Tab-separated table of C-alpha atoms in Angstrom:
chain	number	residue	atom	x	y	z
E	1	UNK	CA	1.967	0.278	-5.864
E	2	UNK	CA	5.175	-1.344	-6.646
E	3	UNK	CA	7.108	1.172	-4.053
E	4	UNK	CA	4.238	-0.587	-1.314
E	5	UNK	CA	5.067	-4.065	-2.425
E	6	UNK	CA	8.954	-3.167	-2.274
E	7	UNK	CA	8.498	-1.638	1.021
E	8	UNK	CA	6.077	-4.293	2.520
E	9	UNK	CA	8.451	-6.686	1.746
E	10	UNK	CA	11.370	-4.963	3.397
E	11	UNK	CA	9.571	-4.533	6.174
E	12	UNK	CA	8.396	-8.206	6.755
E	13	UNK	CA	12.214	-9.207	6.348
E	14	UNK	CA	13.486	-6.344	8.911
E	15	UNK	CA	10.720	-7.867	11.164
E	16	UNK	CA	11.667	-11.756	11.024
E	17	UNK	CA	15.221	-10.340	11.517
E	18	UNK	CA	14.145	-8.706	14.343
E	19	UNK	CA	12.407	-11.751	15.788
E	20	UNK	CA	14.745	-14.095	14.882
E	21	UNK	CA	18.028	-11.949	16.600
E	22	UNK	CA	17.350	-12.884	20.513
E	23	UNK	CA	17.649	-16.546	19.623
E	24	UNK	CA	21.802	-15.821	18.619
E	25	UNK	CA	24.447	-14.714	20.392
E	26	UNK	CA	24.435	-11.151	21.937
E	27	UNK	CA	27.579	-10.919	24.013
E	28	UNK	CA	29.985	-13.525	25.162
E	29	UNK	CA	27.493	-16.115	23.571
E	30	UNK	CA	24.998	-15.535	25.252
E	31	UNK	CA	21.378	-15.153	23.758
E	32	UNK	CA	19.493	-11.893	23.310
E	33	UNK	CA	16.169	-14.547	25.083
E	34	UNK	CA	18.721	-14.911	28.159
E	35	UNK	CA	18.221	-10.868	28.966
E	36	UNK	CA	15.225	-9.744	30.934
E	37	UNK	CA	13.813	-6.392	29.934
E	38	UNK	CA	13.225	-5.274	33.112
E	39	UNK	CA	17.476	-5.234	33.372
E	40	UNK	CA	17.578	-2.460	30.974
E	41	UNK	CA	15.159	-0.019	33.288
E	42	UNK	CA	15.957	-1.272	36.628
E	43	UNK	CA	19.225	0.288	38.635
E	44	UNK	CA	20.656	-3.181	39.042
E	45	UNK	CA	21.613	-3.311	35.530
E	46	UNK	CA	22.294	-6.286	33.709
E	47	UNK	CA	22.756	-9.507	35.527
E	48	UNK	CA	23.296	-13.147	34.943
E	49	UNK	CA	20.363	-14.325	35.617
E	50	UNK	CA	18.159	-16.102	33.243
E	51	UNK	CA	14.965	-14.635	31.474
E	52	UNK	CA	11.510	-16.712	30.461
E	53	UNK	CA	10.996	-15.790	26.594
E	54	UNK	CA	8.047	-13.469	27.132
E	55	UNK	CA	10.153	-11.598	29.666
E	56	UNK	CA	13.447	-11.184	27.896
E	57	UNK	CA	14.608	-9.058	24.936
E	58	UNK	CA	12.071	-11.055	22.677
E	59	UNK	CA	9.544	-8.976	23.565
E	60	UNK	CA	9.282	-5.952	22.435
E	61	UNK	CA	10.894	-7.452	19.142
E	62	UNK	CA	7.706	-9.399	18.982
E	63	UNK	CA	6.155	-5.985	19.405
E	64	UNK	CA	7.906	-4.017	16.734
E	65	UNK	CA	7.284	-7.267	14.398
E	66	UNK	CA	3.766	-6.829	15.150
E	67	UNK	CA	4.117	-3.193	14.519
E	68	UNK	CA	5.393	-3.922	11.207
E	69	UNK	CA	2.630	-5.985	10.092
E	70	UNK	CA	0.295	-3.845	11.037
E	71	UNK	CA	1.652	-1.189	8.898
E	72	UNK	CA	1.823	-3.332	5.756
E	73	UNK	CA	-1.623	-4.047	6.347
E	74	UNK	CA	-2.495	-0.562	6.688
E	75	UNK	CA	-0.186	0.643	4.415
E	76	UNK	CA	0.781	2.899	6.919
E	77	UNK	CA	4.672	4.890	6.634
E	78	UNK	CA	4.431	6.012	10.085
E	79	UNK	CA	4.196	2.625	11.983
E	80	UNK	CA	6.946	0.854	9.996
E	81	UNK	CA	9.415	3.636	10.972
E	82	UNK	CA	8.337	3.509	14.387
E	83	UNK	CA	8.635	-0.053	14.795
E	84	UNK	CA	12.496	0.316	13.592
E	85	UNK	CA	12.957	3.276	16.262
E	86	UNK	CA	11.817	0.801	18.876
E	87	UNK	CA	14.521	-2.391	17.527
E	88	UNK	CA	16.820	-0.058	17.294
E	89	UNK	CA	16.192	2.201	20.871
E	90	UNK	CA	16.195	-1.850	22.413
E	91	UNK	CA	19.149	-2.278	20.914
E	92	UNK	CA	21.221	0.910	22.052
E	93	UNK	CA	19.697	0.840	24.829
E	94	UNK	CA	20.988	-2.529	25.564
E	95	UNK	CA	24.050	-1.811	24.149
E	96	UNK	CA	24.280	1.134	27.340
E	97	UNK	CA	23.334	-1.443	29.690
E	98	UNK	CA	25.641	-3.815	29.064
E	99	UNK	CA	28.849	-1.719	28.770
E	100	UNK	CA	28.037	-0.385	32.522
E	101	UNK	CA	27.582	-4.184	33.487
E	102	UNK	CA	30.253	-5.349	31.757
E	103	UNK	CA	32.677	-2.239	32.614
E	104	UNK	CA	33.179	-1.526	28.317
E	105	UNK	CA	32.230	-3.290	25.012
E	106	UNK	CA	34.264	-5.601	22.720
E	107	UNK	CA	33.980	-6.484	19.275
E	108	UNK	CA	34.949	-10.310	19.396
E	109	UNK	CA	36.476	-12.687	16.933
E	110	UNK	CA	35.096	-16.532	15.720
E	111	UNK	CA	35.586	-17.321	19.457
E	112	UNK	CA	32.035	-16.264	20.646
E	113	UNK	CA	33.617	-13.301	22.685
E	114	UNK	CA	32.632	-9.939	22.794
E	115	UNK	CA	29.812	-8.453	20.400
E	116	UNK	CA	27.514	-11.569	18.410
E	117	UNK	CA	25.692	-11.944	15.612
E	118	UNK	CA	22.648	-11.749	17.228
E	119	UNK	CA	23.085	-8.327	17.543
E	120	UNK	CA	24.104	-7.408	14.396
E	121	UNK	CA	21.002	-8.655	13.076
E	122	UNK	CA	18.766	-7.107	15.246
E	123	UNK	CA	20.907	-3.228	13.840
E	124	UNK	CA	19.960	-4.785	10.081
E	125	UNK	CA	16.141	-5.600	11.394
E	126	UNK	CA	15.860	-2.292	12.709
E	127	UNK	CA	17.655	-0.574	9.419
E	128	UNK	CA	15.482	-2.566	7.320
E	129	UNK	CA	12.129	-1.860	8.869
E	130	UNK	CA	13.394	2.002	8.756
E	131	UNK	CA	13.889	1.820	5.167
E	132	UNK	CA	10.873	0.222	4.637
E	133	UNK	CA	9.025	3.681	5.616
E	134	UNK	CA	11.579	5.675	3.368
E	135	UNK	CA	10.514	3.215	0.449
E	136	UNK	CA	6.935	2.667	1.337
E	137	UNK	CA	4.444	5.517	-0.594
E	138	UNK	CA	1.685	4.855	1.786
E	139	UNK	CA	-1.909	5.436	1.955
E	140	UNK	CA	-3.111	7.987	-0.757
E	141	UNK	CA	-4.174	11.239	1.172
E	142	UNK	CA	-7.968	11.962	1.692
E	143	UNK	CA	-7.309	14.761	-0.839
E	144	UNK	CA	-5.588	12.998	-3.080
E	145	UNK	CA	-7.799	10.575	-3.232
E	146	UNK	CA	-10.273	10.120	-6.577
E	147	UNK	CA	-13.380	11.228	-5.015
E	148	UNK	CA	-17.206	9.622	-6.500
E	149	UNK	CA	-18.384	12.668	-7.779
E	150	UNK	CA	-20.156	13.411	-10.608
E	151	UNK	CA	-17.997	14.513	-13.592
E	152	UNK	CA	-18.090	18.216	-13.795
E	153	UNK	CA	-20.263	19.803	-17.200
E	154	UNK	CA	-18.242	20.087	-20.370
E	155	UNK	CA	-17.317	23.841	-20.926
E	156	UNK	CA	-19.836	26.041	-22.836
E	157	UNK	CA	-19.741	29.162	-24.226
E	158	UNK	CA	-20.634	31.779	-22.633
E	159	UNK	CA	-23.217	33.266	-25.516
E	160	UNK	CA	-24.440	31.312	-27.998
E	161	UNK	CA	-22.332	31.869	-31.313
E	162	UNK	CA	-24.751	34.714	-33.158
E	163	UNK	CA	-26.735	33.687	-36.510
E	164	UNK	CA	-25.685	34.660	-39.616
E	165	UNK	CA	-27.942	36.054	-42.202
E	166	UNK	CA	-27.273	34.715	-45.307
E	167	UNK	CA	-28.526	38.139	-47.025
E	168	UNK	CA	-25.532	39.653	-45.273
E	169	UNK	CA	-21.993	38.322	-45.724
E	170	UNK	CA	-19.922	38.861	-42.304
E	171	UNK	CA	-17.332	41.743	-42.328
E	172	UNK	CA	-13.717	41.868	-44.116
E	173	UNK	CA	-11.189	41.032	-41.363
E	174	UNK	CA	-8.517	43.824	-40.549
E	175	UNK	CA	-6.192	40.373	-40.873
E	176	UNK	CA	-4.333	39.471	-44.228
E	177	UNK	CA	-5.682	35.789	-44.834
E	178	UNK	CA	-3.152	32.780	-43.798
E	179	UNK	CA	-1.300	31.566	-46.404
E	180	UNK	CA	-2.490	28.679	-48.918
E	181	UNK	CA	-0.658	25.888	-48.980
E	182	UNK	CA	-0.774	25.381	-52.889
E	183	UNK	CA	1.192	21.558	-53.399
């Protein structure tokens, strides 16, 4: 239970993060909500043109966040990794897009150049929410679970122990008797 609760609660913060990364700086300083989706599939690449928020990178962070809380609702191992595989194949993918736009990548300084914050935080989201399955312990299995049975019958012997007639004392064992303890 506690390894749930941990994991749960990874898993909501690797989702906020993951939400909360388009609105900060991506590249150059600009946003991670100024990229259209659609740029990272089409063959004109990435472009300078501005993206409504339900069309740019928010998206299918909003997804995976919704991904995520499904699987702490469900408990489920499977859907909080695959919410992390989909922040971080955005990312990377974006990542690809943007050095063919851009002709390579930079790492930039204070100066708002090169590489932000923005995404940064989306890599941590998507580490997070992946780690979140690792901690997670999931769902019992239907096996594993404690089934409403009846409680099987107490063990019995096979033949009831024989009667002893008192008139005749049971045989001498072919065993010494165990010692007495004499204190």
């Amino acid at each position: 239970m506690i390894r749930n609760v941990l994991g749960s609660l990874l898993g909501l913060i690797g989702a906020t993060a993951a939400v909360w990364s388009p609105f900060r700086a991506w590249y150059d300083g600009r946003h991670g909500r100024d990229y259209r989706v659609e740029e990272l599939f089409g063959s004109a690449g990435i472009t300078d043109d501005k993206a409504a928020l339900m069309g740019s990178l928010f998206l299918p962070f909003l997804f995976a966040a919704v991904l995520a809380l499904v699987a702490v609702v469900l408990r489920s191992r499977l859907l909080m990794a695959f919410s992390g595989v989909v922040v971080l194949g955005f990312a990377v993918l974006w990542m690809v897009r943007q050095g063919q736009a851009a002709g390579s990548l930079s790492v930039g300084g204070g100066d708002g150049e090169g590489l932000g914050d923005g995404l940064a935080s989306t890599f941590g989201a998507g580490a997070l929410l992946i780690l979140a399955a690792a901690v997670m312990s999931g769902r019992p299995r239907r096996r594993d679970r404690v089934t409403r049975e009846p409680a099987p019958e107490p063990y019995a012997e096979p033949h009831p122990a024989p009667v002893e007639d008192p008139a005749r004392p049971p045989a001498p064992s072919a065993w010494p008797p165990p010692p007495q303890d004499h204190s």
